[in-house]
Amino acid sequence: MAKYTEAKCRMCRREGCKLFLKGDRCFTDKCAYDRRPYAPGQHGRARKKVSEYAVQLREKQKTRRAYGILERQFHGYFEKAEMQKGVTGTNLLVILERRLDNVVYRLGFANSRNQARQLVRHGIFTLNGHKVNIPSLQVRVGDCIEVPEKNRKIPVLAEAQEVIARRGCPAWLEADGAAFKGSVKALPQRDDIQFPVNEQLIVELYSK
């Protein structure tokens, strides 16, 4: 399986915004983007003429990297969103938000999506009482994500209540840190997605 192995902070610098790929570290003075808010490399500070295609590409890359998805899978999500009723760009973001690893992150059980993906792959969570290890699984309304008793002593999960209190929980989810579980109250709406992205640029890019 393909995997990005380079420094994650380089991706934030390249996209020109924080992607919060390292969790709480992104909120400290150790954040590489805060210290060097320009693209990495020898010519990172150079002023470049940006084409329309480049703007669209950067928006796609920013979104893909924020959710930790490779190109082939991301394009598959776009094709799925295009076949659904409604606005394609919004459909795409909703599909990304409904990924199990993203839901685990949104519920506060992990400091980053990458960490959430790792926890899911190790079978730390149950979905509606059944053990799951597929990060890309799409959650539905009424689904319940829970940490079994035997896994609750894991240090990352022990901090769940603090993370939930500090970061908050989206309106479409309901988190219960004390019980180590959360549920999906509704499907996410465009207003629930606070990530700064212009999804129409992604649609224009793939529609060429």
Short mmCIF file of C-alpha atoms in Angstrom, two decimals:
data_model
loop_
_atom_site.label_atom_id
_atom_site.label_comp_id
_atom_site.label_asym_id
_atom_site.label_seq_id
_atom_site.Cartn_x
_atom_site.Cartn_y
_atom_site.Cartn_z
CA MET A 1 0.00 0.00 0.00
CA ALA A 2 1.32 3.46 -0.90
CA LYS A 3 2.08 5.68 2.06
CA TYR A 4 3.41 9.21 2.53
CA THR A 5 6.59 8.98 4.64
CA GLU A 6 7.99 12.52 4.46
CA ALA A 7 7.64 15.22 7.11
CA LYS A 8 3.97 16.12 7.53
CA CYS A 9 4.71 19.75 8.35
CA ARG A 10 6.03 20.21 4.82
CA MET A 11 2.53 19.57 3.51
CA CYS A 12 1.07 22.38 5.64
CA ARG A 13 3.76 24.76 4.44
CA ARG A 14 3.21 23.73 0.81
CA GLU A 15 -0.53 24.28 0.98
CA GLY A 16 -0.20 27.59 2.80
CA CYS A 17 -2.42 26.71 5.77
CA LYS A 18 -2.54 24.48 8.82
CA LEU A 19 -3.88 21.00 8.06
CA PHE A 20 -3.59 19.93 11.72
CA LEU A 21 -1.76 16.75 10.77
CA LYS A 22 0.09 16.56 14.10
CA GLY A 23 -2.78 17.23 16.48
CA ASP A 24 -2.01 19.34 19.54
CA ARG A 25 1.48 20.15 18.30
CA CYS A 26 -0.13 22.38 15.67
CA PHE A 27 -1.41 24.64 18.47
CA THR A 28 2.02 25.16 20.06
CA ASP A 29 5.02 27.32 19.17
CA LYS A 30 6.68 24.19 17.75
CA CYS A 31 4.39 24.31 14.73
CA ALA A 32 6.60 24.47 11.63
CA TYR A 33 4.00 26.46 9.67
CA ASP A 34 3.94 29.23 12.29
CA ARG A 35 7.73 29.45 12.24
CA ARG A 36 8.13 29.22 8.45
CA PRO A 37 4.83 30.15 6.74
CA TYR A 38 6.12 29.65 3.22
CA ALA A 39 6.52 26.71 0.86
CA PRO A 40 9.42 24.34 1.57
CA GLY A 41 12.44 24.12 -0.68
CA GLN A 42 15.08 26.47 -2.06
CA HIS A 43 12.55 28.64 -3.90
CA GLY A 44 9.81 28.52 -1.27
CA ARG A 45 9.80 32.29 -0.73
CA ALA A 46 9.91 33.18 -4.40
CA ARG A 47 6.93 34.99 -5.88
CA LYS A 48 5.37 32.91 -8.61
CA LYS A 49 2.65 33.59 -11.13
CA VAL A 50 -0.21 31.26 -10.24
CA SER A 51 -2.42 29.90 -13.01
CA GLU A 52 -6.08 28.94 -12.68
CA TYR A 53 -5.11 25.28 -12.89
CA ALA A 54 -2.55 25.71 -10.11
CA VAL A 55 -5.17 27.24 -7.80
CA GLN A 56 -7.56 24.35 -8.46
CA LEU A 57 -4.80 21.77 -7.97
CA ARG A 58 -3.67 23.25 -4.67
CA GLU A 59 -7.25 23.23 -3.37
CA LYS A 60 -7.58 19.55 -4.26
CA GLN A 61 -4.20 18.68 -2.77
CA LYS A 62 -4.99 20.60 0.42
CA THR A 63 -8.25 18.73 0.95
CA ARG A 64 -6.79 15.35 0.06
CA ARG A 65 -3.85 15.79 2.41
CA ALA A 66 -5.97 17.10 5.27
CA TYR A 67 -8.03 13.90 5.24
CA GLY A 68 -4.95 11.73 4.60
CA ILE A 69 -6.21 10.19 1.36
CA LEU A 70 -4.20 9.22 -1.71
CA GLU A 71 -5.12 10.42 -5.19
CA ARG A 72 -6.79 7.27 -6.52
CA GLN A 73 -9.16 6.95 -3.58
CA PHE A 74 -9.89 10.69 -3.55
CA HIS A 75 -10.82 10.62 -7.22
CA GLY A 76 -13.07 7.64 -6.52
CA TYR A 77 -14.86 9.68 -3.86
CA PHE A 78 -15.35 12.48 -6.39
CA GLU A 79 -16.92 10.10 -8.92
CA LYS A 80 -19.23 8.79 -6.21
CA ALA A 81 -20.19 12.34 -5.21
CA GLU A 82 -20.86 13.21 -8.85
CA MET A 83 -23.38 10.38 -9.18
CA GLN A 84 -25.32 11.43 -6.07
CA LYS A 85 -28.13 13.97 -6.07
CA GLY A 86 -27.30 17.49 -4.98
CA VAL A 87 -24.19 19.64 -5.22
CA THR A 88 -21.15 17.55 -6.17
CA GLY A 89 -18.67 19.55 -4.08
CA THR A 90 -20.82 19.32 -0.96
CA ASN A 91 -21.42 15.61 -1.55
CA LEU A 92 -17.65 15.09 -1.72
CA LEU A 93 -17.04 16.81 1.62
CA VAL A 94 -19.86 14.87 3.27
CA ILE A 95 -18.36 11.58 2.06
CA LEU A 96 -14.98 12.57 3.50
CA GLU A 97 -16.54 13.57 6.82
CA ARG A 98 -18.41 10.28 7.09
CA ARG A 99 -15.22 8.21 7.03
CA LEU A 100 -14.86 6.25 10.28
CA ASP A 101 -11.36 7.55 10.98
CA ASN A 102 -12.57 11.14 10.59
CA VAL A 103 -15.53 10.48 12.91
CA VAL A 104 -13.19 9.03 15.54
CA TYR A 105 -11.07 12.19 15.22
CA ARG A 106 -14.11 14.48 15.37
CA LEU A 107 -15.37 12.71 18.49
CA GLY A 108 -12.10 13.52 20.24
CA PHE A 109 -10.71 10.00 20.58
CA ALA A 110 -7.55 10.95 18.64
CA ASN A 111 -5.38 14.04 18.25
CA SER A 112 -5.21 13.77 14.47
CA ARG A 113 -6.81 11.88 11.61
CA ASN A 114 -3.62 9.93 11.11
CA GLN A 115 -3.70 8.78 14.72
CA ALA A 116 -7.41 7.97 14.41
CA ARG A 117 -6.70 5.86 11.31
CA GLN A 118 -4.04 3.92 13.18
CA LEU A 119 -6.36 3.26 16.13
CA VAL A 120 -9.12 2.05 13.83
CA ARG A 121 -6.76 -0.27 11.95
CA HIS A 122 -5.71 -1.83 15.25
CA GLY A 123 -9.34 -2.67 16.03
CA ILE A 124 -9.59 -0.38 19.05
CA PHE A 125 -13.21 0.62 18.34
CA THR A 126 -16.51 -1.14 17.82
CA LEU A 127 -19.27 0.03 15.51
CA ASN A 128 -22.75 -0.90 16.72
CA GLY A 129 -21.19 -3.56 18.92
CA HIS A 130 -19.01 -5.12 16.23
CA LYS A 131 -15.24 -4.79 16.00
CA VAL A 132 -14.12 -2.80 12.94
CA ASN A 133 -10.71 -2.07 11.42
CA ILE A 134 -11.61 -0.26 8.17
CA PRO A 135 -10.83 3.49 8.38
CA SER A 136 -12.70 4.30 5.15
CA LEU A 137 -15.99 2.78 6.33
CA GLN A 138 -18.88 5.22 5.87
CA VAL A 139 -20.91 5.82 9.02
CA ARG A 140 -24.69 6.20 8.98
CA VAL A 141 -27.24 8.01 11.10
CA GLY A 142 -27.74 6.11 14.36
CA ASP A 143 -24.35 4.40 14.31
CA CYS A 144 -22.61 4.08 17.68
CA ILE A 145 -18.82 4.11 17.98
CA GLU A 146 -17.48 2.79 21.28
CA VAL A 147 -14.23 1.77 22.95
CA PRO A 148 -14.52 -1.65 24.64
CA GLU A 149 -13.59 -1.84 28.33
CA LYS A 150 -10.31 -3.65 27.65
CA ASN A 151 -9.03 -0.83 25.40
CA ARG A 152 -9.90 2.14 27.60
CA LYS A 153 -6.53 2.22 29.37
CA ILE A 154 -4.69 3.25 26.22
CA PRO A 155 -3.10 6.66 27.07
CA VAL A 156 -4.47 8.41 23.97
CA LEU A 157 -8.02 7.33 24.75
CA ALA A 158 -7.65 8.18 28.43
CA GLU A 159 -7.30 11.82 27.36
CA ALA A 160 -10.56 11.68 25.38
CA GLN A 161 -12.60 13.75 27.82
CA GLU A 162 -10.01 16.54 27.85
CA VAL A 163 -9.78 16.59 24.05
CA ILE A 164 -13.56 16.70 23.63
CA ALA A 165 -13.86 19.55 26.14
CA ARG A 166 -11.08 21.53 24.46
CA ARG A 167 -11.89 20.96 20.80
CA GLY A 168 -15.66 20.48 20.97
CA CYS A 169 -17.79 18.12 18.93
CA PRO A 170 -19.65 18.83 15.65
CA ALA A 171 -23.42 19.22 15.90
CA TRP A 172 -24.03 16.11 13.78
CA LEU A 173 -22.18 13.94 16.30
CA GLU A 174 -22.73 13.27 20.00
CA ALA A 175 -19.74 12.43 22.19
CA ASP A 176 -19.75 10.87 25.65
CA GLY A 177 -16.16 10.92 26.83
CA ALA A 178 -16.94 9.41 30.24
CA ALA A 179 -18.52 6.36 28.58
CA PHE A 180 -15.90 6.24 25.79
CA LYS A 181 -18.50 6.31 23.05
CA GLY A 182 -20.09 8.54 20.48
CA SER A 183 -22.98 8.41 18.04
CA VAL A 184 -24.00 9.83 14.68
CA LYS A 185 -27.09 12.02 15.16
CA ALA A 186 -27.39 13.18 11.55
CA LEU A 187 -25.48 13.42 8.31
CA PRO A 188 -23.09 16.38 8.20
CA GLN A 189 -24.21 19.51 6.40
CA ARG A 190 -21.96 21.98 4.57
CA ASP A 191 -22.13 24.44 7.48
CA ASP A 192 -20.83 21.74 9.83
CA ILE A 193 -17.57 21.44 7.88
CA GLN A 194 -15.30 24.22 9.16
CA PHE A 195 -12.25 23.20 7.14
CA PRO A 196 -11.36 26.16 4.85
CA VAL A 197 -11.90 24.70 1.40
CA ASN A 198 -13.51 25.91 -1.82
CA GLU A 199 -14.90 22.61 -3.07
CA GLN A 200 -16.07 24.18 -6.34
CA LEU A 201 -12.43 24.48 -7.42
CA ILE A 202 -12.02 20.74 -6.98
CA VAL A 203 -15.12 20.10 -9.08
CA GLU A 204 -13.78 22.39 -11.81
CA LEU A 205 -10.42 20.61 -11.76
CA TYR A 206 -11.89 17.13 -12.19
CA SER A 207 -14.43 18.32 -14.74
CA LYS A 208 -11.81 19.39 -17.28
#
